[in-house]
Structure formats: structure tokens, C-alpha cells
Amino acid sequence: MQLLDLFDHSLLARHDRVALEVPDDTGALSTVTFGELETRSNRMARLLAARGMRTGDRLAFLLPNGAAFIDCFLACVKLGVIVVPVNVLYREREIAHILDDASPVAVVTTPTLATSLPSGSVAWEIEAMWRDAAVLDATRMTRALDGECPALIVYTSGTTGRSKGAVLTHNNCMANVLSLVTCWQITSADRYLAVLPLFHVHGLGNGVLTWLATGCRMRLLERFDAAHIAEDFRDFAPKLCFGVPTMYVRLLEVPETNARAIGAHMRLFVCGSAALPAHVLAAFSARFGHTILERYGMSETLMNLGNPYAGERRPGSVGLPFPGVAIRIVDGARHDVPDGTIGELWVRGPNVFRGYWRRPDADAEAFVAATDAPGRAAWFRTGDLAERAGDGYVSLRGRRTDLIISGGFNIYPREIEEVLLERPGIREAAVVGVADERRGELPVAYVVADDDASVAALDADCRSLLASFKVPRAFVRVEALPRTALGKVQKHLLPPWPCP
Ligand code: MLC
Ligand code: AMP
């Protein structure tokens, strides 16, 4: 099977039902049926084929949330073209690396976002693609694909500062869909409010894929906007919503009577991508009358564990493994630790990616051969630290690396440190995450600099080189970075921020 076979339950069998509603530039809503999605994506597939795209080729998407993203995505699924979603907040430097690495045939984009592309990129402007596709034959064009064919390459920031492409196959995606649809009881009767960006696995792998497989109705917003979100909840009356903790923190600002009204029509709120503080879970439950279901995933694995739909949704825990997912929690010597002890979480299952794109070195580090059951797939080292309770519930307890997660977006300090060290007058740099009520964590930079002027220039420099969520909230000048005898920076000994 391939993803399209699951989507046909909607594209073909629910031909006349409204699939999607999206606001246009004026804010007015337009609706699209599954049948229209089918014909639009057929035309788009023909256009891609006419432009020479073949199965296994990559196509990068630098696109905002919208119907165009869906049409192009479905066209790629039909042709076996590998989608490489790119974060729309990325700047030229960040995008250049992805394009160099994935070598896509082109980048589908808009005139506004195209300004972030490195010179020499092949940009396909989406409106022009539409004009060209509109005259093409609307009958289906598909390729017979094996489930092991890659569907997506999702770039995930690497500890080395350069991001790596996680290759997710059709089988990985289908395993994720089947788990979520079953475990969260998603059906065609659902109404899904989509507020997450489609360039990450949370919005795409969980949201779009389960929507297309179940044939529910999706209202797709360009982004989560705290000032208007309550209106969308009231107006659309969704039953289902997926979000990151920052979104739930912001939803606590919705007035109590509105919150109750929203809660009355909702069936399920799901949270993930970063830790949901227990006090937010409690406050949300008091205000909306719903216990958020927290789950845990990664770009490399899609969803691994989740709290049960019907059973206890335990605060501070990410619950139990999804069907088919095996876990181990191991110590530094790679021995399983007893329940109640913290170790690194390893996973194995049909959801676990095939490996990093053209990075055998990274694969060798990330996978550990299965000595427990010869012939079985290798274990994937998540890098997350976890602890299992006696009844099997797993709680995350930090990370092996110094990854910072801000608003659900990942930030690798090393990448920012490299940018800082390239700036004039900066001799040393260390970036750490500091706690923030709304975003979870915020990056703060400590620098050893020749003078104050070099430090003063850093904010503007970082804004031009890095996505906005990666720009440090403060640049603290220090005399020296605390280091071990071997020269390793001891980030925990840096002066607390804000500095006295
Ligand atoms: C944020 N910004 C966006 C944006 N999200 N711009 C365009 N599109 C988006 N989707 C920019 C804003 O322009 C602004 O930039 C800054 O970010 C903060 O915006 P805000 O409105 O003040 O934000 P806030 O209320 O804090 O909410 C931010 C947020 C955003 C929650 C909407 O962080 C977000 O969409 N997070 C989702 C990340 C995600 O999908 N992660 C999943 C990864 S997959 P400026 O320049 O003014 O600062 C994964 C695996 C798993 O982790 O388990 O799921
Ligand atoms: P990404 O590389 O963007 O896919 O981010 C994956 C990382 O997000 C994981 O390795 C975890 O560190 C983190 N993450 C995802 N879900 C949760 C959660 N529910 N609680 C804490 N951290 C999470």
C-alpha cells in the first residue's frame, strides 16, 4: 500500500463532501470538496510530470499554510515525488543548507517567500503553476509505489549545527496515521481546526495525513494567531485540535464563558512537540472542561507515545507507546534501567524513519543494532531522557543534547554559536535556553567580545541570518566562558539571566 490508498477513502469515496475550508486574502472562507482536491491534485501532478519530475525526485515547499500546499502535496504523493517542507521563517542561510543537501528539482513558493531563497535557486511560483495546471487533463495520474518509498524528507536541526534530513517513507506515514486514527478515534464526523505550520511533522504528519485518511473536515488557518483564535473556535465549532504547549498557554487568555462554549463542542485537544507543564494542563482543564491529551514524537519517528484516549491522561507524562512501537530506557553502558530510573529513550517500530538523507555517519550514531532480537530493525536513540513508572507510563526528563525548544520550534545552540563566532569582534559564544512561561524556553547568548559595539550589532545580524525564533533574546557580555580543564564550556555555570 501507499499513502494514496488511504487517502482514497476520502478523495474518491467522499467525493462530494467538503474537505477543506480556508480563508482567502480578504478573510472570506472558501471551501473545497474531496472531489475537487482529487482533480486539482491530478492537474498539479500532470504539471509536475510535464516539468520533468519523476518518482524519487525531491520538491521543496517554501509555502504558507493554504490550499496550494495541499494540492502540491497530494500531487507529489501521487507521483512518488519526495516532499521537502521548509520552515517559512527560515532565512537564506538556513534554506541554502537544505537546498544544497536535498538537491530538490525546484522550490515551490510565493513571491514574498521567494525573497528568502539563495540566488540561483530554481523557484516555481505557485500562482503561475496554478495557471499552467488549470488547462491540463484532470484524470488521475499515479505511480505504483512500494510502501518503503520515501514520502518526506524533514529537516531537523542537528547537534553539529547543520540540519539533517529525516527520510520518512509511505509506510512510516501510514503507521502514524493508523495509530492516531485508532487511538484518538478520529472519524469522518470530526471537524479539525488546523493551526500548526504544515512544514513540521506535527501539522503535516499528524494533522494533514489523518484528515486525508479519515475524510473529516479541516479548517486550515495560515497560523495560530492568539488575538483571533477564539473566533475561529466559535465560528468553526471544531471537535479536534492539535497544538504545541505555547498555543495552550495562550488559549488560557480566552475569557471563561467563551472557553466553556469552545469546550462544549470539542472532543479532543492534543498537545505535543514540547513539554506541557502540569499547571497548564490543570488550568486548561478548569477553563475548557477538557484534559489535554499529551503525546510525544519526533521528526525522525512521527508519534512514539501518547496518553490514552479513554484511560488516565497523566499530567507530566507522555503516556504509553503507540501500537507497534517498542521502547527501551538505557544507561550510559546501554543497559536497561529499572522502572523509576532515568535513562535515554530508544524506540523501534513501523513509524521510525529510514535514516538521514545521505548521512551514513549520522545513521551510525543514531541507530543501535538490535542484539535482543537478531534480524529486527535497529533501535533509534531519541536523545531524550525518560523514566518509566511501574504501570508503564513514561515521563520525559530532559535531553541528552542541549536542544532548546521555543514555542515548539527546535533550536540547536551550536548553530547560533557558529553564527555569533562569525561576527566581527566576537571571540567566544555560548547559547543556553532560559525558562519562559509562554514559549517554554528562550535562547540567550553569552559572548566574550572585543568591545560593546560588537555585542550591540549582534541582534540585527542574527535577525538577518536566522529565523526569528532562533534570535537570542539577550546578548550578555562576559569576561570569559566557564570551562572545564579540558576546555569544554560549562553552560550551567554561566551567570543567570537577566544579569544583575
Ligand atoms: C511564529 N511566527 C510565525 C509563525 N509562528 N510566523 C509565520 N508563521 C508561523 N507559523 C513568528 C511571528 O511572526 C513572530 O515573529 C514570532 O514568530 C512570535 O509570534 P507570536 O504570535 O508572538 O507567537 P506566540 O504567541 O508565541 O506563538 C507562537 C506559535 C509558534 C506557537 C504560534 O511558535 C508556532 O507555530 N509553533 C509551532 C511549532 C511546531 O509546529 N512545532 C512542531 C515541530 S515537530 P517575530 O519576528 O515578531 O518574533 C515536533 C515533533 C512532535 O516537534 O513531537 O510534534
Ligand atoms: P523535532 O526534532 O522538531 O521533531 O522535535 C522532537 C523533539 O521534541 C523530541 O526529541 C522531544 O525532545 C521534543 N518533544 C516532542 N514531544 C514532546 C513532549 N510531549 N514533551 C516533551 N518534549 C517533547
Coordinates of C-alpha atoms and ligand atoms in Angstrom, one line a residue:
M1 CA 0.0 0.0 0.0
Q2 CA 0.9 3.6 -0.4
L3 CA -0.5 6.8 1.2
L4 CA -2.8 7.4 -1.7
D5 CA -4.6 4.2 -1.0
L6 CA -5.6 5.5 2.5
F7 CA -6.5 8.9 1.1
D8 CA -8.8 7.4 -1.5
H9 CA -11.2 6.7 1.3
S10 CA -11.7 10.5 1.2
L11 CA -10.6 11.6 -2.3
L12 CA -12.8 9.0 -4.1
A13 CA -15.3 7.7 -1.6
R14 CA -16.3 11.1 -0.1
H15 CA -16.1 12.9 -3.4
D16 CA -18.9 15.4 -2.7
R17 CA -18.1 16.2 0.9
V18 CA -16.5 19.4 2.0
A19 CA -12.9 18.6 2.8
L20 CA -11.3 21.9 3.5
E21 CA -12.1 25.5 4.4
V22 CA -9.5 28.2 4.1
P23 CA -9.6 31.9 4.5
D24 CA -8.6 33.9 1.4
D25 CA -6.7 37.2 1.4
T26 CA -9.8 39.1 2.4
G27 CA -10.5 36.7 5.3
A28 CA -13.6 35.2 3.5
L29 CA -13.7 31.4 3.6
S30 CA -13.7 29.3 0.6
T31 CA -14.5 25.6 0.7
V32 CA -13.1 22.7 -1.4
T33 CA -14.6 19.2 -1.7
F34 CA -12.6 16.0 -1.6
G35 CA -13.5 15.5 -5.3
E36 CA -12.1 19.0 -6.1
L37 CA -8.9 18.1 -4.2
E38 CA -8.7 15.0 -6.3
T39 CA -9.0 16.8 -9.7
R40 CA -6.8 19.8 -8.6
S41 CA -4.0 17.5 -7.5
N42 CA -4.4 15.4 -10.7
R43 CA -3.8 18.5 -12.7
M44 CA -0.9 19.5 -10.5
A45 CA 0.6 16.0 -10.8
R46 CA 0.4 16.4 -14.6
L47 CA 2.2 19.7 -14.4
L48 CA 5.0 18.3 -12.2
A49 CA 5.4 15.4 -14.6
A50 CA 5.4 17.8 -17.6
R51 CA 8.2 19.7 -15.8
G52 CA 10.2 16.5 -15.7
M53 CA 9.6 15.4 -12.1
R54 CA 9.9 11.6 -11.6
T55 CA 9.4 9.3 -8.7
G56 CA 12.2 9.8 -6.1
D57 CA 12.9 13.4 -7.2
R58 CA 12.7 16.0 -4.4
L59 CA 10.5 19.0 -4.5
A60 CA 11.0 21.6 -1.7
F61 CA 7.9 23.5 -0.4
L62 CA 8.5 27.0 1.0
L63 CA 4.8 27.7 1.3
P64 CA 2.5 29.2 3.9
N65 CA -0.4 27.0 5.2
G66 CA -3.1 27.1 2.5
A67 CA -4.8 25.1 -0.2
A68 CA -1.8 25.3 -2.5
F69 CA 0.3 23.4 -0.1
I70 CA -2.3 20.6 0.0
D71 CA -2.7 20.4 -3.8
C72 CA 1.1 20.2 -4.3
F73 CA 1.5 17.7 -1.5
L74 CA -1.2 15.4 -3.0
A75 CA 0.4 15.7 -6.4
C76 CA 3.7 14.6 -5.0
V77 CA 2.1 11.7 -3.2
K78 CA 0.5 10.6 -6.4
L79 CA 3.8 10.7 -8.4
G80 CA 6.1 9.4 -5.6
V81 CA 7.9 12.8 -5.6
I82 CA 9.6 13.4 -2.2
V83 CA 8.3 16.5 -0.4
V84 CA 10.9 18.6 1.4
P85 CA 9.0 21.0 3.6
V86 CA 10.9 24.2 4.6
N87 CA 10.2 26.4 7.6
V88 CA 8.8 29.7 6.2
L89 CA 10.6 31.6 9.0
Y90 CA 14.0 30.4 7.7
R91 CA 16.4 32.9 6.3
E92 CA 18.6 32.5 3.2
R93 CA 21.5 30.8 5.1
E94 CA 19.2 28.2 6.7
I95 CA 17.4 27.5 3.4
A96 CA 20.6 27.3 1.4
H97 CA 21.8 24.3 3.5
I98 CA 18.6 22.4 3.0
L99 CA 18.6 23.0 -0.8
D100 CA 22.3 22.0 -1.0
D101 CA 21.7 18.9 0.9
A102 CA 18.4 17.6 -0.5
S103 CA 19.1 18.9 -4.0
P104 CA 15.4 19.3 -5.0
V105 CA 14.5 19.9 -8.6
A106 CA 12.8 23.2 -7.5
V107 CA 11.3 25.1 -4.6
V108 CA 7.5 25.8 -4.8
T109 CA 7.0 29.1 -3.3
T110 CA 5.2 32.5 -3.3
P111 CA 6.7 35.8 -4.5
T112 CA 7.1 37.1 -0.9
L113 CA 8.8 34.0 0.4
A114 CA 11.0 33.7 -2.7
T115 CA 12.9 36.7 -1.4
S116 CA 14.4 34.4 1.2
L117 CA 15.8 32.0 -1.4
P118 CA 19.5 31.9 -2.1
S119 CA 20.4 33.2 -5.5
G120 CA 20.5 30.6 -8.2
S121 CA 17.6 28.6 -6.7
V122 CA 15.0 27.2 -9.1
A123 CA 11.8 28.8 -7.7
W124 CA 8.4 27.7 -9.0
E125 CA 5.9 30.3 -8.2
I126 CA 2.7 28.7 -7.1
E127 CA 0.2 31.0 -8.7
A128 CA 1.9 30.5 -12.1
M129 CA 1.9 26.8 -11.5
W130 CA -1.9 27.0 -11.0
R131 CA -2.4 28.9 -14.2
D132 CA -0.4 26.3 -16.1
A133 CA -2.1 23.3 -14.4
A134 CA -5.7 24.6 -14.9
V135 CA -5.6 23.7 -18.6
L136 CA -4.3 20.2 -18.1
D137 CA -6.3 16.9 -18.0
A138 CA -7.9 16.3 -14.7
T139 CA -7.9 12.5 -14.8
R140 CA -5.7 10.7 -12.3
M141 CA -2.0 10.3 -12.8
T142 CA -0.4 8.0 -10.3
R143 CA 2.6 5.7 -9.9
A144 CA 2.6 2.3 -8.3
L145 CA 4.8 2.8 -5.2
D146 CA 6.2 0.4 -2.7
G147 CA 5.4 1.4 0.9
E148 CA 9.2 1.7 1.6
C149 CA 9.4 4.7 -0.9
P150 CA 10.3 8.0 0.8
A151 CA 7.4 10.4 1.1
L152 CA 9.0 13.2 3.0
I153 CA 12.4 14.5 3.9
V154 CA 12.0 16.6 7.1
Y155 CA 15.0 18.7 8.1
T156 CA 15.7 18.6 11.8
S157 CA 18.4 20.8 13.3
G158 CA 21.5 18.8 14.1
T159 CA 23.7 18.9 17.1
T160 CA 26.6 19.7 14.7
G161 CA 24.9 22.9 13.7
R162 CA 23.9 21.6 10.2
S163 CA 20.5 20.2 10.0
K164 CA 19.9 16.6 8.7
G165 CA 17.1 15.3 6.5
A166 CA 15.0 12.6 8.1
V167 CA 13.7 10.3 5.4
L168 CA 10.1 9.2 6.2
T169 CA 8.6 6.5 4.0
H170 CA 5.0 6.0 3.0
N171 CA 5.0 3.1 5.5
N172 CA 6.2 5.4 8.3
C173 CA 3.4 7.8 7.5
M174 CA 0.8 5.2 7.2
A175 CA 1.8 3.6 10.5
N176 CA 1.4 7.0 12.1
V177 CA -2.0 7.6 10.6
L178 CA -3.3 4.2 11.6
S179 CA -2.1 4.7 15.2
L180 CA -3.6 8.1 15.6
V181 CA -6.9 7.4 13.9
T182 CA -7.4 4.3 16.0
C183 CA -6.0 5.6 19.3
W184 CA -7.7 9.0 19.1
Q185 CA -10.9 7.7 17.5
I186 CA -10.7 10.2 14.6
T187 CA -13.6 9.7 12.1
S188 CA -15.2 11.5 9.1
A189 CA -17.5 13.2 11.6
D190 CA -14.7 15.2 13.1
R191 CA -14.0 18.8 12.5
Y192 CA -10.3 19.6 12.7
L193 CA -9.0 23.1 13.4
A194 CA -5.6 23.2 11.8
V195 CA -3.4 25.9 13.3
L196 CA 0.0 24.3 13.2
P197 CA 2.5 25.1 10.4
L198 CA 2.4 22.4 7.7
F199 CA 6.2 22.4 7.3
H200 CA 6.7 20.2 10.5
V201 CA 5.6 16.7 11.3
H202 CA 3.1 17.8 13.9
G203 CA 1.0 19.8 11.4
L204 CA 1.7 17.6 8.4
G205 CA 2.3 14.1 9.6
N206 CA -0.5 14.2 12.3
G207 CA -2.9 16.8 11.0
V208 CA -3.0 16.6 7.2
L209 CA -2.4 12.9 7.0
T210 CA -5.2 11.9 9.4
W211 CA -7.5 14.5 7.9
L212 CA -7.0 13.0 4.4
A213 CA -7.3 9.4 5.6
T214 CA -10.4 9.9 7.6
G215 CA -12.2 12.4 5.4
C216 CA -13.1 14.7 8.3
R217 CA -13.5 18.5 7.7
M218 CA -10.5 20.7 8.2
R219 CA -10.4 24.5 8.6
L220 CA -6.8 25.4 7.8
L221 CA -5.5 28.7 9.2
E222 CA -2.4 30.4 8.0
R223 CA -1.1 30.3 11.5
F224 CA -2.1 30.3 15.2
D225 CA -3.0 33.9 16.0
A226 CA -3.8 34.4 19.7
A227 CA -5.8 37.5 19.0
H228 CA -8.3 35.8 16.7
I229 CA -8.2 32.1 17.7
A230 CA -11.3 32.2 19.9
E231 CA -13.4 33.5 17.0
D232 CA -12.2 30.6 14.8
F233 CA -13.1 28.1 17.6
R234 CA -16.6 29.7 17.9
D235 CA -17.2 30.1 14.2
F236 CA -16.0 26.7 13.0
A237 CA -17.0 24.7 16.1
P238 CA -14.2 22.1 15.8
K239 CA -14.2 18.8 17.6
L240 CA -10.5 18.2 17.3
C241 CA -7.4 20.4 17.6
F242 CA -3.6 19.7 17.8
G243 CA -1.2 22.2 19.3
V244 CA 2.1 22.9 21.0
P245 CA 2.2 24.0 24.6
T246 CA 2.6 27.7 23.7
M247 CA -0.8 27.6 22.0
Y248 CA -2.5 26.1 25.1
V249 CA -0.8 28.7 27.3
R250 CA -2.2 31.4 25.0
L251 CA -5.7 29.8 24.9
L252 CA -5.8 30.3 28.7
E253 CA -6.3 34.0 27.9
V254 CA -9.7 33.3 26.3
P255 CA -12.4 34.6 28.6
E256 CA -14.1 32.0 30.8
T257 CA -17.5 31.9 29.1
N258 CA -16.0 31.6 25.6
A259 CA -13.7 28.9 26.9
R260 CA -16.7 26.9 28.2
A261 CA -18.5 27.3 24.9
I262 CA -15.5 26.1 23.0
G263 CA -15.1 23.2 25.3
A264 CA -18.7 22.2 24.8
H265 CA -18.3 21.3 21.2
M266 CA -14.7 20.0 21.3
R267 CA -14.0 16.3 21.5
L268 CA -10.2 16.2 21.9
F269 CA -7.3 18.6 22.4
V270 CA -3.9 17.1 21.7
C271 CA -0.6 18.6 22.7
G272 CA 3.0 17.8 21.8
S273 CA 6.4 18.9 20.4
A274 CA 7.5 20.2 23.8
A275 CA 6.7 19.5 27.4
L276 CA 3.2 20.6 28.6
P277 CA 3.6 21.9 32.1
A278 CA 1.3 20.2 34.6
H279 CA -0.1 23.5 35.8
V280 CA -1.1 24.4 32.3
L281 CA -2.9 21.1 31.9
A282 CA -4.8 21.8 35.2
A283 CA -5.6 25.4 34.3
F284 CA -6.8 24.4 30.8
S285 CA -9.0 21.6 32.3
A286 CA -10.6 24.1 34.7
R287 CA -11.3 26.6 32.0
F288 CA -12.3 24.5 29.0
G289 CA -13.5 21.4 30.8
H290 CA -11.1 19.1 28.8
T291 CA -8.0 17.2 29.9
I292 CA -5.5 17.8 27.1
L293 CA -4.0 14.5 25.7
E294 CA -0.2 14.9 25.7
R295 CA 1.8 12.8 23.2
Y296 CA 5.5 12.6 22.2
G297 CA 7.0 12.4 18.8
M298 CA 9.9 13.5 16.6
S299 CA 10.6 14.4 13.0
E300 CA 12.5 11.1 12.7
T301 CA 9.8 8.9 14.1
L302 CA 6.4 10.7 13.9
M303 CA 4.5 9.7 17.0
N304 CA 6.0 7.3 19.6
L305 CA 4.0 7.5 22.8
G306 CA 0.8 9.1 23.9
N307 CA -1.6 9.3 26.8
P308 CA -4.7 7.1 26.3
Y309 CA -7.8 8.5 24.9
A310 CA -10.1 6.5 27.2
G311 CA -7.8 5.9 30.2
E312 CA -5.9 8.2 32.5
R313 CA -4.2 11.2 30.9
R314 CA -1.4 11.7 33.4
P315 CA 0.0 15.2 34.0
G316 CA 3.7 15.4 33.2
S317 CA 3.7 12.0 31.4
V318 CA 3.7 11.3 27.7
G319 CA 1.8 8.0 28.3
L320 CA 2.3 4.7 26.6
P321 CA 3.9 3.5 23.3
F322 CA 1.6 3.6 20.3
P323 CA 0.7 0.3 18.7
G324 CA 3.8 -1.4 17.2
V325 CA 6.3 0.9 19.0
A326 CA 8.8 -0.8 21.3
I327 CA 10.8 1.3 23.7
R328 CA 13.9 0.8 25.9
I329 CA 15.3 3.1 28.5
V330 CA 19.1 2.6 28.9
D331 CA 22.0 3.9 30.9
G332 CA 25.4 5.1 29.6
A333 CA 26.6 1.5 29.3
R334 CA 23.5 0.7 27.1
H335 CA 21.9 -1.5 29.8
D336 CA 18.2 -1.2 30.5
V337 CA 17.5 0.7 33.7
P338 CA 14.9 -0.3 36.2
D339 CA 11.5 1.4 36.3
G340 CA 11.7 4.8 38.1
T341 CA 15.3 5.4 36.9
I342 CA 16.2 8.0 34.2
G343 CA 17.9 6.8 31.1
E344 CA 18.0 7.5 27.3
L345 CA 14.8 6.6 25.5
W346 CA 15.3 4.3 22.5
V347 CA 12.5 3.4 20.1
R348 CA 11.8 0.9 17.4
G349 CA 8.6 0.5 15.3
P350 CA 7.0 1.0 11.9
N351 CA 7.0 4.7 12.5
V352 CA 10.7 5.0 12.8
F353 CA 12.4 6.7 9.8
R354 CA 14.6 5.0 7.3
G355 CA 17.7 7.1 8.1
Y356 CA 19.1 10.5 7.4
W357 CA 19.4 11.7 3.8
R358 CA 22.8 10.9 2.5
R359 CA 24.3 10.8 6.1
P360 CA 25.6 7.3 6.9
D361 CA 27.8 8.9 9.6
A362 CA 24.7 10.3 11.4
D363 CA 22.8 7.0 10.9
A364 CA 25.7 5.1 12.5
E365 CA 25.4 7.3 15.6
A366 CA 21.6 7.3 15.8
F367 CA 20.9 3.6 15.3
V368 CA 22.0 0.7 17.5
A369 CA 21.7 -2.8 16.1
A370 CA 19.1 -5.0 17.8
T371 CA 21.1 -7.6 19.8
D372 CA 17.9 -8.6 21.7
A373 CA 16.3 -10.0 18.6
P374 CA 18.6 -10.6 15.6
G375 CA 17.1 -9.6 12.3
R376 CA 14.9 -7.0 13.9
A377 CA 15.2 -3.3 13.0
A378 CA 17.8 -1.3 14.9
W379 CA 16.8 0.8 17.9
F380 CA 16.7 4.6 17.3
R381 CA 18.3 6.7 20.0
T382 CA 16.0 9.6 20.5
G383 CA 18.4 11.6 22.6
D384 CA 15.5 12.3 25.1
L385 CA 15.9 11.2 28.7
A386 CA 13.0 9.4 30.2
E387 CA 11.7 7.4 33.1
R388 CA 9.1 4.6 33.1
A389 CA 6.7 4.2 36.0
G390 CA 5.7 0.7 37.2
D391 CA 2.5 0.8 35.3
G392 CA 4.3 1.7 32.0
Y393 CA 3.6 5.4 31.8
V394 CA 6.7 7.2 30.5
S395 CA 7.7 10.7 31.6
L396 CA 10.4 12.8 29.7
R397 CA 13.1 14.1 32.0
G398 CA 15.2 16.3 29.7
R399 CA 17.5 15.7 26.8
R400 CA 21.0 14.2 26.1
T401 CA 21.8 17.2 24.0
D402 CA 21.4 20.9 24.8
L403 CA 18.5 21.3 22.4
I404 CA 16.2 24.3 23.2
I405 CA 12.5 24.2 22.3
S406 CA 10.8 27.5 22.0
G407 CA 7.1 27.6 21.1
G408 CA 7.5 24.1 19.7
F409 CA 10.3 25.1 17.3
N410 CA 13.7 23.4 17.9
I411 CA 16.8 25.5 18.3
Y412 CA 20.3 24.0 18.4
P413 CA 22.6 26.3 20.4
R414 CA 25.6 25.2 18.3
E415 CA 24.0 26.7 15.1
I416 CA 23.6 30.1 16.8
E417 CA 27.0 29.9 18.3
E418 CA 28.5 29.4 14.9
V419 CA 26.7 32.4 13.6
L420 CA 27.9 34.5 16.5
L421 CA 31.5 33.4 16.1
E422 CA 31.5 34.6 12.5
R423 CA 30.6 38.1 13.6
P424 CA 33.4 40.7 14.0
G425 CA 34.8 41.2 17.5
I426 CA 33.2 38.0 18.9
R427 CA 35.8 35.7 20.4
E428 CA 33.7 33.1 22.2
A429 CA 30.0 32.3 22.4
A430 CA 27.6 30.1 24.3
V431 CA 23.9 29.9 23.9
V432 CA 21.5 28.5 26.5
G433 CA 17.8 28.1 27.0
V434 CA 16.1 30.0 29.8
A435 CA 12.7 29.2 31.1
D436 CA 9.8 31.2 29.7
E437 CA 6.2 31.0 30.8
R438 CA 4.7 31.4 27.3
R439 CA 7.3 29.8 24.9
G440 CA 8.7 27.2 27.3
E441 CA 12.2 28.3 26.6
L442 CA 14.0 31.2 25.0
P443 CA 17.6 31.3 23.7
V444 CA 20.1 33.7 25.5
A445 CA 23.6 34.2 24.3
Y446 CA 26.8 34.8 26.3
V447 CA 29.7 36.2 24.4
V448 CA 33.3 37.2 25.0
A449 CA 33.7 40.3 22.9
D450 CA 36.4 42.8 22.0
D451 CA 34.1 45.7 22.7
D452 CA 30.4 46.7 23.4
A453 CA 29.9 47.8 19.8
S454 CA 30.4 44.2 18.6
V455 CA 27.8 43.0 21.0
A456 CA 25.4 45.8 20.1
A457 CA 25.5 44.7 16.4
L458 CA 24.5 41.1 17.2
D459 CA 20.8 41.4 17.3
A460 CA 20.4 42.9 13.9
D461 CA 23.0 40.5 12.4
C462 CA 21.2 37.5 13.9
R463 CA 17.8 38.7 12.6
S464 CA 19.1 38.8 9.1
L465 CA 20.8 35.4 9.3
L466 CA 18.5 33.3 11.4
A467 CA 14.7 32.5 11.7
S468 CA 13.2 34.9 14.3
F469 CA 12.6 32.2 16.9
K470 CA 16.3 31.4 17.0
V471 CA 17.4 35.0 17.6
P472 CA 18.7 35.2 21.2
R473 CA 16.5 37.4 23.5
A474 CA 19.6 38.8 25.1
F475 CA 23.3 39.0 24.4
V476 CA 25.2 39.0 27.6
R477 CA 28.9 40.1 27.5
V478 CA 31.1 38.1 29.9
E479 CA 34.8 38.3 30.6
A480 CA 35.3 34.6 29.9
L481 CA 33.2 31.4 29.5
P482 CA 33.4 29.0 32.4
R483 CA 35.3 25.9 31.1
T484 CA 36.4 22.6 32.4
A485 CA 40.1 21.7 32.5
L486 CA 39.6 20.1 29.1
G487 CA 38.2 23.4 27.7
K488 CA 34.5 22.3 27.5
V489 CA 32.1 25.1 28.2
Q490 CA 30.2 24.6 31.4
K491 CA 26.9 26.2 30.5
H492 CA 25.3 25.6 33.9
L493 CA 28.0 27.9 35.5
L494 CA 27.1 30.9 33.3
P495 CA 25.7 33.8 35.3
P496 CA 21.8 33.7 35.4
W497 CA 19.9 35.9 33.0
P498 CA 18.8 38.7 33.4
C499 CA 22.2 39.6 34.7
P500 CA 22.4 41.7 37.9
Ligands
MLC1 C1 5.5 32.1 14.7 N1 5.8 33.1 13.9 C2 5.3 32.8 12.7 C3 4.7 31.5 12.8 N2 4.9 31.1 14.1 N3 5.3 33.4 11.5 C4 4.7 32.8 10.5 N4 4.1 31.6 10.5 C5 4.1 31.0 11.7 N5 3.5 29.8 11.7 C6 6.6 34.3 14.2 C7 5.9 35.5 14.4 O1 5.8 36.3 13.2 C8 6.8 36.3 15.4 O2 7.9 36.7 14.8 C9 7.1 35.2 16.3 O3 7.1 34.0 15.5 C10 6.2 35.0 17.5 O4 4.9 35.1 17.1 P1 3.7 35.3 18.2 O5 2.4 35.4 17.5 O6 4.1 36.3 19.3 O7 3.9 33.9 18.8 P2 3.3 33.1 20.1 O8 2.0 33.6 20.6 O9 4.5 33.0 21.0 O10 3.0 31.7 19.3 C11 4.0 31.1 18.5 C12 3.4 29.9 17.9 C13 4.6 29.3 17.0 C14 3.0 28.9 19.0 C15 2.2 30.2 17.0 O11 5.7 29.2 17.9 C16 4.2 28.0 16.4 O12 3.5 28.0 15.4 N6 4.8 26.9 16.8 C17 4.5 25.6 16.3 C18 5.8 24.9 16.0 C19 5.6 23.4 15.5 O13 4.7 23.2 14.7 N7 6.4 22.5 16.0 C20 6.3 21.1 15.7 C21 7.7 20.5 15.4 S1 7.5 18.8 15.1 P3 8.8 38.0 15.3 O14 9.8 38.2 14.2 O15 7.9 39.1 15.6 O16 9.5 37.4 16.6 C22 8.0 18.1 16.5 C23 7.7 16.6 16.7 C24 6.5 16.5 17.6 O17 8.4 18.7 17.4 O18 6.5 15.8 18.6 O19 5.5 17.1 17.2
AMP2 P1 11.7 17.7 16.3 O1 13.1 17.5 16.0 O2 11.2 19.1 15.9 O3 10.9 16.7 15.7 O4 11.5 17.7 17.8 C1 11.5 16.4 18.5 C2 11.7 16.7 20.0 O5 10.6 17.4 20.6 C3 11.8 15.4 20.8 O6 13.0 14.8 20.7 C4 11.5 15.9 22.2 O7 12.7 16.4 22.8 C5 10.5 17.1 21.9 N1 9.1 16.7 22.3 C6 8.2 16.2 21.5 N2 7.0 16.0 22.1 C7 7.3 16.3 23.4 C8 6.5 16.2 24.7 N3 5.3 15.8 24.7 N4 7.2 16.6 25.8 C9 8.5 17.0 25.8 N5 9.2 17.0 24.7 C10 8.6 16.7 23.5

